[in-house]
Coordinates of C-alpha atoms and ligand atoms in Angstrom, one line a residue:
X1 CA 0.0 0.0 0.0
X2 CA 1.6 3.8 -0.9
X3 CA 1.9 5.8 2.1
X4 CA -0.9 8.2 1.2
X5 CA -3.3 5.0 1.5
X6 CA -2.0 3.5 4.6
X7 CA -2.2 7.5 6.3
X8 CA -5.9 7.1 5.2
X9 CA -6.5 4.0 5.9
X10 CA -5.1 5.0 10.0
X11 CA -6.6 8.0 10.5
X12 CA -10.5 7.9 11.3
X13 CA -9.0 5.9 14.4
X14 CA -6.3 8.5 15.4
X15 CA -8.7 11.5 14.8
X16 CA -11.3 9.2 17.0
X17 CA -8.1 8.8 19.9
X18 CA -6.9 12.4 19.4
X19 CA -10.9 13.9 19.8
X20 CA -11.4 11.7 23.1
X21 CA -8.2 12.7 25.0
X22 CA -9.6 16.3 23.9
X23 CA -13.1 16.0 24.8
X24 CA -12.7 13.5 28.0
X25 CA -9.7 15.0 29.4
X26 CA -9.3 18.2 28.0
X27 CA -9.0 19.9 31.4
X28 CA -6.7 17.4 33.1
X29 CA -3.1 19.1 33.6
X30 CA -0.2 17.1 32.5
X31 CA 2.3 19.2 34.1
X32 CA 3.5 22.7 35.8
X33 CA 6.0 24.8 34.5
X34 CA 8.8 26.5 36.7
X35 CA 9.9 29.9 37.2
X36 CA 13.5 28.5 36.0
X37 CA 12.0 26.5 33.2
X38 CA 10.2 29.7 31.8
X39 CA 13.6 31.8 31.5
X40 CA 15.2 28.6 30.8
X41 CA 14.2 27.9 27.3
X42 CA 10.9 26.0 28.2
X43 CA 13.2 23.1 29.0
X44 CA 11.4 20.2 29.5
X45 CA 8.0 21.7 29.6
X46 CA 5.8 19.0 27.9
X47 CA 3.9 21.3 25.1
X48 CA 3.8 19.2 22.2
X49 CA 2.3 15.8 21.2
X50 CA 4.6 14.3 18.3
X51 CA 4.5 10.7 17.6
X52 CA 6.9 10.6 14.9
X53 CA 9.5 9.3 17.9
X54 CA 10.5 10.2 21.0
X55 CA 13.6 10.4 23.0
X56 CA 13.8 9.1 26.1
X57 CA 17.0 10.5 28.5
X58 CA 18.6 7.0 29.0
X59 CA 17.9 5.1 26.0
X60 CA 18.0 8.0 23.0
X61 CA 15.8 8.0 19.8
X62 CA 12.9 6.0 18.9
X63 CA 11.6 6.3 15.2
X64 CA 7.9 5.3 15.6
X65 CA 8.6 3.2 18.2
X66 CA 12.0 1.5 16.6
X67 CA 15.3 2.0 18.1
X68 CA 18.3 3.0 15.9
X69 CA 19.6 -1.1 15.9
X70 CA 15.9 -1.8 15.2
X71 CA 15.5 0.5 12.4
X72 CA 18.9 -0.6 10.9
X73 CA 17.7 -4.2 11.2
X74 CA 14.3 -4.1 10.4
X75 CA 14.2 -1.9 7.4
X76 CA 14.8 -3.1 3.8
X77 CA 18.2 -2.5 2.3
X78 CA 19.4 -2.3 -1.2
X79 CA 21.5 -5.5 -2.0
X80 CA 24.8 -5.5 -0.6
X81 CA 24.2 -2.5 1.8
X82 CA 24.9 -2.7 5.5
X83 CA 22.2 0.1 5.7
X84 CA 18.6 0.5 4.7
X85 CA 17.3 2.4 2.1
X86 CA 15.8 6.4 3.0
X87 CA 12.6 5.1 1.1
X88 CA 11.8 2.9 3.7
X89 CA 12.3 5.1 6.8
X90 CA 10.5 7.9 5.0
X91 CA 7.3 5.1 4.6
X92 CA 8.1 4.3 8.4
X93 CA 8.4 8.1 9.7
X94 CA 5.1 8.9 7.7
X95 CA 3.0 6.0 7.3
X96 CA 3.6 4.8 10.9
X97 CA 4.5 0.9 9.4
X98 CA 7.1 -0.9 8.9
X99 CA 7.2 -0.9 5.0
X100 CA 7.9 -4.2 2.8
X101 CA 11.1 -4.2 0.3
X102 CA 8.3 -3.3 -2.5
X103 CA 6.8 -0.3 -0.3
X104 CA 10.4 1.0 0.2
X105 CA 11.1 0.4 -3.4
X106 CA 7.8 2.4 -5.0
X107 CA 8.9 5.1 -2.1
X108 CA 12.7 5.5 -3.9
X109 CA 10.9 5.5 -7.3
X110 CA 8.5 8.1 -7.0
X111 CA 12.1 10.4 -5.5
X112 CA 13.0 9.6 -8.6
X113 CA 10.2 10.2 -10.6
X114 CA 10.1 14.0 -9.1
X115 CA 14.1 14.6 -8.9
X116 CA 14.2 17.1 -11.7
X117 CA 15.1 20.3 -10.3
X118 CA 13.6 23.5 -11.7
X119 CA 16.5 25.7 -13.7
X120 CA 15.6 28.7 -11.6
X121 CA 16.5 27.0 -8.3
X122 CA 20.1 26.4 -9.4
X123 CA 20.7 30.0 -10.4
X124 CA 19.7 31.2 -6.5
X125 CA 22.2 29.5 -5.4
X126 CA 24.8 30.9 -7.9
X127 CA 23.5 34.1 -7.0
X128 CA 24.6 34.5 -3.6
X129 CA 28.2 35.5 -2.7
X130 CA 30.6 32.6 -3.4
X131 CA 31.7 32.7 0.6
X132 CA 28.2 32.4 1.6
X133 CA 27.4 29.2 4.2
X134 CA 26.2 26.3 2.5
X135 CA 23.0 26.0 4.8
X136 CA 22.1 29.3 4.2
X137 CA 22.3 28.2 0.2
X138 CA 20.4 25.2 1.3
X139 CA 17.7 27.3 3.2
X140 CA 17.3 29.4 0.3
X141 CA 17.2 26.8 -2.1
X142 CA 14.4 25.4 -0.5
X143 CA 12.3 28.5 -0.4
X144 CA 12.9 28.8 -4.2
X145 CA 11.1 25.4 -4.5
X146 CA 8.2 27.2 -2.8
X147 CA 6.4 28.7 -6.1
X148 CA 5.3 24.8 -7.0
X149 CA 4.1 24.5 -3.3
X150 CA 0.4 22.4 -4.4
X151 CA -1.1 22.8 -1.0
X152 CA -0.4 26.8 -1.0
X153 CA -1.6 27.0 -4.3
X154 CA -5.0 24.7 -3.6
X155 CA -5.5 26.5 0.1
X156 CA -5.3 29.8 -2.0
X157 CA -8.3 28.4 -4.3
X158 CA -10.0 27.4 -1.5
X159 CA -10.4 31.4 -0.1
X160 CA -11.7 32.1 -3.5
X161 CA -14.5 28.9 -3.6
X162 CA -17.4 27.6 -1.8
X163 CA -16.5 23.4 -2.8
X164 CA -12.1 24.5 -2.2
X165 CA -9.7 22.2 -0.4
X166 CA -11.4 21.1 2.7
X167 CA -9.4 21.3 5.9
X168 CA -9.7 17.5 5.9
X169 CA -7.9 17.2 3.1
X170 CA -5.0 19.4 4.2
X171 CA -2.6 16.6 5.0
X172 CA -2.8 15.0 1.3
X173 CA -1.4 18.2 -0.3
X174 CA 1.4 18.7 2.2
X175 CA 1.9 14.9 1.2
X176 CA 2.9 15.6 -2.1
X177 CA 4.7 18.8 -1.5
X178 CA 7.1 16.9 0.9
X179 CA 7.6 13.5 -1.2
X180 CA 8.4 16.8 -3.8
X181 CA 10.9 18.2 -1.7
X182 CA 12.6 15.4 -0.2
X183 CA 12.7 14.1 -3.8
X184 CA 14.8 17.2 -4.8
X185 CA 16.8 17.0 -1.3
X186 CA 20.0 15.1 -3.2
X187 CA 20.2 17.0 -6.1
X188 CA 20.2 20.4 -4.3
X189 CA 22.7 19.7 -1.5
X190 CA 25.1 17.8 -4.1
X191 CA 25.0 21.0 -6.4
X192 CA 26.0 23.0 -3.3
X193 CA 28.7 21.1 -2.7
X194 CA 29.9 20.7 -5.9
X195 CA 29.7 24.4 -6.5
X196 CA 31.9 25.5 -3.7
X197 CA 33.8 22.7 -3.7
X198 CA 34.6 20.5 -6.7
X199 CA 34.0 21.1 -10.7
X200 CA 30.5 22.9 -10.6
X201 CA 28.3 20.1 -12.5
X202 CA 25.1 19.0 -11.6
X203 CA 24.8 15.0 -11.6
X204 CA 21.8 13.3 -12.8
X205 CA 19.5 11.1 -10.4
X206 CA 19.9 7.5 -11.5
X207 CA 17.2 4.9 -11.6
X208 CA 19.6 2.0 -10.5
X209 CA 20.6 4.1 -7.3
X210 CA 18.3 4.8 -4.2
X211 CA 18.3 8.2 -2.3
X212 CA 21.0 8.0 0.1
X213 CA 23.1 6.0 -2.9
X214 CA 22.3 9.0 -5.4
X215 CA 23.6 11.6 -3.0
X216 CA 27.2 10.0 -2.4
X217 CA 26.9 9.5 -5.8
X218 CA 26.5 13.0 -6.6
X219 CA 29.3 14.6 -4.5
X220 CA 31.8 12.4 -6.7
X221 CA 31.6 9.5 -4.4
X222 CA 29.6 7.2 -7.1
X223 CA 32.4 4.7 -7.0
X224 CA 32.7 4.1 -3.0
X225 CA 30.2 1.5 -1.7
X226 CA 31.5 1.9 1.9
X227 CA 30.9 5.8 1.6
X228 CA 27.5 5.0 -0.2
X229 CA 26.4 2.4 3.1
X230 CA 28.0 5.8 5.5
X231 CA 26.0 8.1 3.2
X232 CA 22.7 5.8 3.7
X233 CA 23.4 5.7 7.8
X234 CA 24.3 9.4 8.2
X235 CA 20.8 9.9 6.6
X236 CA 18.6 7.7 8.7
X237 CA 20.1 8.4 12.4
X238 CA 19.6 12.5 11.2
X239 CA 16.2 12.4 10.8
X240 CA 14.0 13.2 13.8
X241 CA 14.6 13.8 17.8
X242 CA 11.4 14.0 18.5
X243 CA 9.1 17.2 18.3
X244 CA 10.9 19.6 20.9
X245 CA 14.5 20.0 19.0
X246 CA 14.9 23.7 17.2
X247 CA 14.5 22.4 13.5
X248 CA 11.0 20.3 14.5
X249 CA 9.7 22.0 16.6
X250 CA 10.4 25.7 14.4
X251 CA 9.3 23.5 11.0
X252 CA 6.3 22.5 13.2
X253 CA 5.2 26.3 14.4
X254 CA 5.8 27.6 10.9
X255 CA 3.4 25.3 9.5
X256 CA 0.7 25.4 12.2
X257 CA 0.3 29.2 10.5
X258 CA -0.5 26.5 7.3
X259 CA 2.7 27.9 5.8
X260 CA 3.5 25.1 3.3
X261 CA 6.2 23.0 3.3
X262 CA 8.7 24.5 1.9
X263 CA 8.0 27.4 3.7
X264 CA 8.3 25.7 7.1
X265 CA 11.2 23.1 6.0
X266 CA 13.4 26.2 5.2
X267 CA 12.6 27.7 8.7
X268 CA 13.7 24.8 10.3
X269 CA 16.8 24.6 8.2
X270 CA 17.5 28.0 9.7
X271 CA 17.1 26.8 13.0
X272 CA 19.6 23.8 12.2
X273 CA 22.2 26.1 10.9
X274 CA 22.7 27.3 14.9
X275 CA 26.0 26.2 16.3
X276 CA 24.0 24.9 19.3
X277 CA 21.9 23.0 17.1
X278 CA 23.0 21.3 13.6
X279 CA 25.9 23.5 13.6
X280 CA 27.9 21.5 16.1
X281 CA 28.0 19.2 13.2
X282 CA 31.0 21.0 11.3
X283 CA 32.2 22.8 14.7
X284 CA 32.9 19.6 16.3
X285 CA 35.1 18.3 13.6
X286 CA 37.0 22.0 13.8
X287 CA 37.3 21.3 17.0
X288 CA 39.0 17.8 17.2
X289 CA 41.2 19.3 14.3
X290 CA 42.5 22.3 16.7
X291 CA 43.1 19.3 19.7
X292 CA 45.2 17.7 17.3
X293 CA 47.3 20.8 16.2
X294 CA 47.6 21.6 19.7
X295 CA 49.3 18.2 20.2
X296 CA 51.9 18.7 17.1
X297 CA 49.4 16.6 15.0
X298 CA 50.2 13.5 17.4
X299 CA 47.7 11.5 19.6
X300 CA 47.9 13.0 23.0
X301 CA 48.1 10.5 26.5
X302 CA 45.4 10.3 28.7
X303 CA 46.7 12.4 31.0
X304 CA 47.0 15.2 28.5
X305 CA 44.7 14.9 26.8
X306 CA 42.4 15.4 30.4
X307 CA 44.8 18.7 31.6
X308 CA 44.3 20.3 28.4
X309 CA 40.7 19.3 28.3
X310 CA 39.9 20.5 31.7
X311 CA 41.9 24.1 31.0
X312 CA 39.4 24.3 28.2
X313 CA 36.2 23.9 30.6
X314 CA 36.8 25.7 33.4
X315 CA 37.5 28.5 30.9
X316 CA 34.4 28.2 30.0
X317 CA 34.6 26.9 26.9
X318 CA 31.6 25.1 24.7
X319 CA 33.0 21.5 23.5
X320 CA 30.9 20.7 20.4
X321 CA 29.2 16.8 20.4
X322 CA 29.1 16.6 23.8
X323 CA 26.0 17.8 26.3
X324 CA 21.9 17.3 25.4
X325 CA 18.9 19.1 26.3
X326 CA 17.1 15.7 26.5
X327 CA 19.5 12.6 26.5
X328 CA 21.2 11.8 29.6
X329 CA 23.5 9.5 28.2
X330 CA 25.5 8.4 25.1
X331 CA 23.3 9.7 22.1
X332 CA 22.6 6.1 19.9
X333 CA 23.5 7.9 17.0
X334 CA 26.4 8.5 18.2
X335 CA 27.1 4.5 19.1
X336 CA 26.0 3.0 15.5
X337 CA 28.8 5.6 14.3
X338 CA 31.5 4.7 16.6
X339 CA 30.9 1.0 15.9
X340 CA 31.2 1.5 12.4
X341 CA 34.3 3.2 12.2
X342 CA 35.8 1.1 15.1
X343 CA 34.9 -1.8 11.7
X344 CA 36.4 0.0 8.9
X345 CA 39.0 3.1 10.4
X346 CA 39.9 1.6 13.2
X347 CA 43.3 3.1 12.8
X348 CA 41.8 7.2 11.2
X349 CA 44.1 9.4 13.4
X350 CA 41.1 11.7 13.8
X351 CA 38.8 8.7 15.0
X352 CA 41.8 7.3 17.1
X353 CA 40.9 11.2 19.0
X354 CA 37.2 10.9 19.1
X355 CA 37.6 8.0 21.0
X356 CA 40.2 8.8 23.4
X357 CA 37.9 12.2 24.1
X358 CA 35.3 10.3 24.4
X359 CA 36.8 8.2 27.4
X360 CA 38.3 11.6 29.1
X361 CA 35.7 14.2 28.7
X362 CA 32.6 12.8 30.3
X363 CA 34.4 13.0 33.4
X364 CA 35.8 16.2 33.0
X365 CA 32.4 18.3 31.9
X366 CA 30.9 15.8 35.2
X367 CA 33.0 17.4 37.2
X368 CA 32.0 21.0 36.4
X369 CA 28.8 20.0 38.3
X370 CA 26.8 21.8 35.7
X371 CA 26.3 20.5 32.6
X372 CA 23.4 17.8 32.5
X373 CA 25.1 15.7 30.3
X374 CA 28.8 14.9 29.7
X375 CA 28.2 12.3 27.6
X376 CA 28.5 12.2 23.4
X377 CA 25.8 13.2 20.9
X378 CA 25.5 12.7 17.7
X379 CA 27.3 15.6 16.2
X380 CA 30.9 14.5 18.0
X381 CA 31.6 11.5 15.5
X382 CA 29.9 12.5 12.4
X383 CA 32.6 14.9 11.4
X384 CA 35.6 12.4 11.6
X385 CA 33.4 9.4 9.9
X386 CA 33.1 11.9 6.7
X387 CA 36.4 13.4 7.2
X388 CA 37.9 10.2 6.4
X389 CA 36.0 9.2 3.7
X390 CA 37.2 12.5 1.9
X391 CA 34.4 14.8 2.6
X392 CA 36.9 17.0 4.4
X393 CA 34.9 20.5 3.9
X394 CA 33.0 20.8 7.3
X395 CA 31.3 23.5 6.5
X396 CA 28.8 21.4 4.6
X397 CA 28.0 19.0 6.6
X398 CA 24.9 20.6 8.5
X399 CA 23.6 20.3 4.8
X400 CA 23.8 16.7 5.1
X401 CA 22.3 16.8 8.5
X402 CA 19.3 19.0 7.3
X403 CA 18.7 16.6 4.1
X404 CA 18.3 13.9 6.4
X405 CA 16.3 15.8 9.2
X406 CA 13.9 17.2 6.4
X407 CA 12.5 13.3 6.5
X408 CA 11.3 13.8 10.2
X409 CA 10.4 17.5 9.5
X410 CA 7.6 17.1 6.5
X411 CA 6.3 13.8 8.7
X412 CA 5.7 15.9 11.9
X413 CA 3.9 18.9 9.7
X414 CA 1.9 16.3 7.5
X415 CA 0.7 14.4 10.7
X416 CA 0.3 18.1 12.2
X417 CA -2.5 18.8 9.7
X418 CA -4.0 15.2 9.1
X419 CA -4.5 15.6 12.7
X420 CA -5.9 18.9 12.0
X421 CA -3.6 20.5 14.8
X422 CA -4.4 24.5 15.2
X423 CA -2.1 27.6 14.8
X424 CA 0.5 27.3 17.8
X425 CA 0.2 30.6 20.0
X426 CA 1.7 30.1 23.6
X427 CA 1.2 33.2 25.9
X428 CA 4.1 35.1 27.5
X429 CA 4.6 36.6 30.9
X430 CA 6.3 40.4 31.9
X431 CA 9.3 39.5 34.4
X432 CA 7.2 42.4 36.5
X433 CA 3.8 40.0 36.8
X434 CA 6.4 37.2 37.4
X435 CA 8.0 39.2 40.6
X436 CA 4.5 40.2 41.8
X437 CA 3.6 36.3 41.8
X438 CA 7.0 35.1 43.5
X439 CA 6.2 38.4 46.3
X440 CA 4.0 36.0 47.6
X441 CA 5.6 33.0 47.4
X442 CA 8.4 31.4 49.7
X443 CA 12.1 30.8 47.8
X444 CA 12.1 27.3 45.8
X445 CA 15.8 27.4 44.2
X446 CA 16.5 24.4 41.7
X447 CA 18.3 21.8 43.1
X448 CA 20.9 20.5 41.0
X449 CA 21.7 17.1 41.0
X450 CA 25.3 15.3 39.6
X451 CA 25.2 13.2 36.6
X452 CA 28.7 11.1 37.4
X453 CA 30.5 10.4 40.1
Ligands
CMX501 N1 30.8 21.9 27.0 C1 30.9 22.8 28.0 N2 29.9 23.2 28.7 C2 28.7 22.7 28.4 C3 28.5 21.7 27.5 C4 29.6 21.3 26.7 N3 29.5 20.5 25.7 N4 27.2 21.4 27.4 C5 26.6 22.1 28.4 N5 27.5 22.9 29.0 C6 27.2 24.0 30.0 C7 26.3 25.0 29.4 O1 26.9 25.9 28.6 C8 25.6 25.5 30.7 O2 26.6 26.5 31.2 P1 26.1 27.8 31.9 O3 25.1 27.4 33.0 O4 27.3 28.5 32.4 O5 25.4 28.6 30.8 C9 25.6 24.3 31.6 O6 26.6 23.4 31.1 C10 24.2 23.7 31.6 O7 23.9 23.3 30.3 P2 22.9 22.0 30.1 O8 21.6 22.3 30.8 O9 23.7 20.8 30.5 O10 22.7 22.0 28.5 P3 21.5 22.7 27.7 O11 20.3 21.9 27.7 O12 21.4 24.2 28.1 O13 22.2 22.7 26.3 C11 23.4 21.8 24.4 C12 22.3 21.5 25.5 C13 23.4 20.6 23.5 C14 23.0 23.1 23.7 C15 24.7 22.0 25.1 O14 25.1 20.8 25.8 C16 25.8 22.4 24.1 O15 25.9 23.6 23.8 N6 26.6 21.4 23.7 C17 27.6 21.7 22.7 C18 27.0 21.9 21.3 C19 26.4 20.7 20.7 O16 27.0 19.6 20.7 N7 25.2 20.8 20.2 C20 24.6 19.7 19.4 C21 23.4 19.1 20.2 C22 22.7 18.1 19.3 C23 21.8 18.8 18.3 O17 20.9 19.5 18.7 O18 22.0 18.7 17.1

């Protein structure tokens, strides 16, 4: 069954669950929010209802339900790959099953069915200055895309006609806009890179070659099957963490104004291009560069390697890939990546670091007694895994990030409509009605509490 059919054939039930949490317990509080948590970037306030996946703090990511070994095992591959095909995650992100080969298959067909990009898209990103940052090429390549947007243009008949789009119906057209988008996702990031990077040409989608295949492809790296199978992980574990994160939950607000996808998708790319967000991406790999300068280009010991480490810190300095919002423990993502590269670069001088950090700094950034997590996330491997394969410019590889996290950003907004979820409007406070309401109240200071001995 295609995934419009099987979102179809689901959803009289989940408008029926959805309408009797609303009308049965529509006044039963799920939780309070804290003066800290209000001034503290609404961390861990539970606003948002997102069953695309969730992560928990000890375990990390589940995509509709699947843990990262459970989606690499359960979904269908090409033959010969160690990784599954984007088609199939896609049908599993928005069609809440597990897909067969052939359901996978008709998804990586219809990308390339609508891979063609649009001549005019191509000369944006010529336009702009030839330093500009590839995500903000990406970002506006998207927006460019926005003209053939088929929900805007239907929802704009519908103002003008009494038998227009129904509301109902809103989810089918942001459907087709994102299977669009995400079809035009390879092409659009592989032109950016080959721009500022390599020779300027614009490869062709291939039949014989699925999504993740057709972007390694694309950057030159056609002839690399072990790139190809990184290319096809990088863009699975990307895709969603959950509805809360800065891309999701910005692509999410956006479209709750029924901005269309493109629209929305280009928002959230914006939000990805922060170096607290997707950024950390290309910052972390800078990073483990500049530790490795600092040590003559040599592996440092142990015990250097924690003295310089800890100088860092208490100077207050940021260390990219490491710390969560959410995850209270080694990010999954960041596992499935280590275990790959402790297979097939065991000996990368750059990976040989990543792993040495990796037993040192937890400790270190514990001992600070501040940050919530010392432990890896995803961002502190990704670098070094594409660094080795030759994909040395770092600068591009939030672009990677956001191609893959644009599969978990259309599923949130067409779920978000099928669901027919309103325009988001939270209210804000004055810090003087939030002085007049502690006046009253006796102090309540957060208590922190250490995540490592
Ligand atoms: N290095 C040094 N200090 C860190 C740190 C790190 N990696 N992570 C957190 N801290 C510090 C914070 O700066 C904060 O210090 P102040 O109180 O002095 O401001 C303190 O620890 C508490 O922060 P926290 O509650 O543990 O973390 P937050 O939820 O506020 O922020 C995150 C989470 C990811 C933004 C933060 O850990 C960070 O900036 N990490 C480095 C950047 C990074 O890797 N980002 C990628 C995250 C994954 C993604 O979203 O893509």
């Amino acid at each position: 069954m295609n995934i419009h059919d099987r979102i179809a054939s689901q959803l009289p039930a989940w408008r029926e669950r959805v309408s009797r949490l609303r009308k049965e317990f529509g006044a039963l509080k799920v939780g309070e929010v804290t003066v800290e948590q209000i001034y503290g970037g609404i961390r861990g306030v539970q606003i948002q209802v997102s069953d695309i996946s969730y992560v928990d703090p000890l375990e990390g990511i589940r995509l509709r339900g699947y843990s990262i070994p459970e989606v690499i095992d359960y979904l269908p591959k090409v033959p010969g790959a160690e990784f599954p095909m984007a088609g199939g995650l896609y049908y599993l992100l928005m069609a809440d099953t597990l897909p067969t080969e052939e359901e996978a298959l008709e998804v990586e067909r219809e990308w390339c069915r609508l891979s063609e990009i649009p001549g005019h898209v191509y000369d944006t990103i010529r336009s702009f200055p030839a330093d500009t940052h590839p995500m903000t090429l990406f970002s506006a390549a998207i927006l460019a895309l926005q003209h053939y947007s088929e929900f805007a243009n239907r929802y704009a008949e519908r103002m003008y006609s009494d038998d227009g789009l129904p509301k109902a119906d809103f989810w089918k057209y942001n459907l087709i806009d994102s299977t669009s988008l995400v079809a035009k996702l390879p092409g659009i990031a592989s032109y950016i890179y080959n721009l500022k990077y390599r020779n300027g040409e614009i490869v062709p989608y291939r039949a014989d070659l699925d999504w993740g295949g057709n972007f390694a492809n694309m950057i030159g790296k056609g002839g690399d099957a072990r790139y190809q199978d990184l290319a096809r992980l990088f863009l699975i574990i990307h895709s969603d963490h959950e509805g809360g994160n800065v891309s999701a939950h910005t692509a999410h607000l956006v479209s709750s104004a029924l901005s269309d996808v493109y629209l929305s998708c280009s928002a959230g790319m914006n939000g990805l291009a922060g170096p607290l967000h997707g950024l950390a991406n290309q910052e972390c790999l800078r990073w483990l560069l500049n530790v490795r300068e600092h040590f003559g280009g040599n592996l440092p010991t142990r015990e250097d390697l924690r003295a310089y480490l800890s100088q860092q810190v208490n100077n207050g300095k940021l260390i990219p890939g490491y710390g969560h919002a959410v995850l209270r423990t080694t990010d999954p993502r960041f596992t499935v990546q280590f275990e790959f590269a402790k297979k097939y670069l065991a000996d990368d001088p750059i990976f040989q670091l990543v792993r040495l950090v990796y037993e040192v700094l937890p400790a270190v950034l514990a001992q600070t007694g501040k940050v919530k997590n010392p432990w890896p996330n995803v961002d502190a491997i990704n670098g070094a895994l594409q660094y080795h394969f030759g994909v040395t410019q770092f600068d591009f590889y939030t672009v990677m990030f956001g191609v893959s996290r644009i599969l978990g950003l259309t599923a949130h907004i067409v779920w978000a409509r099928a669901l027919g979820k309103p325009i988001e409007r939270p209210k804000s406070l004055t810090t003087p009605m939030l002085e007049e309401l502690t006046a009253k109240a006796q102090p309540v200071p957060v208590v922190r509490v250490p995540v490592l001995d």
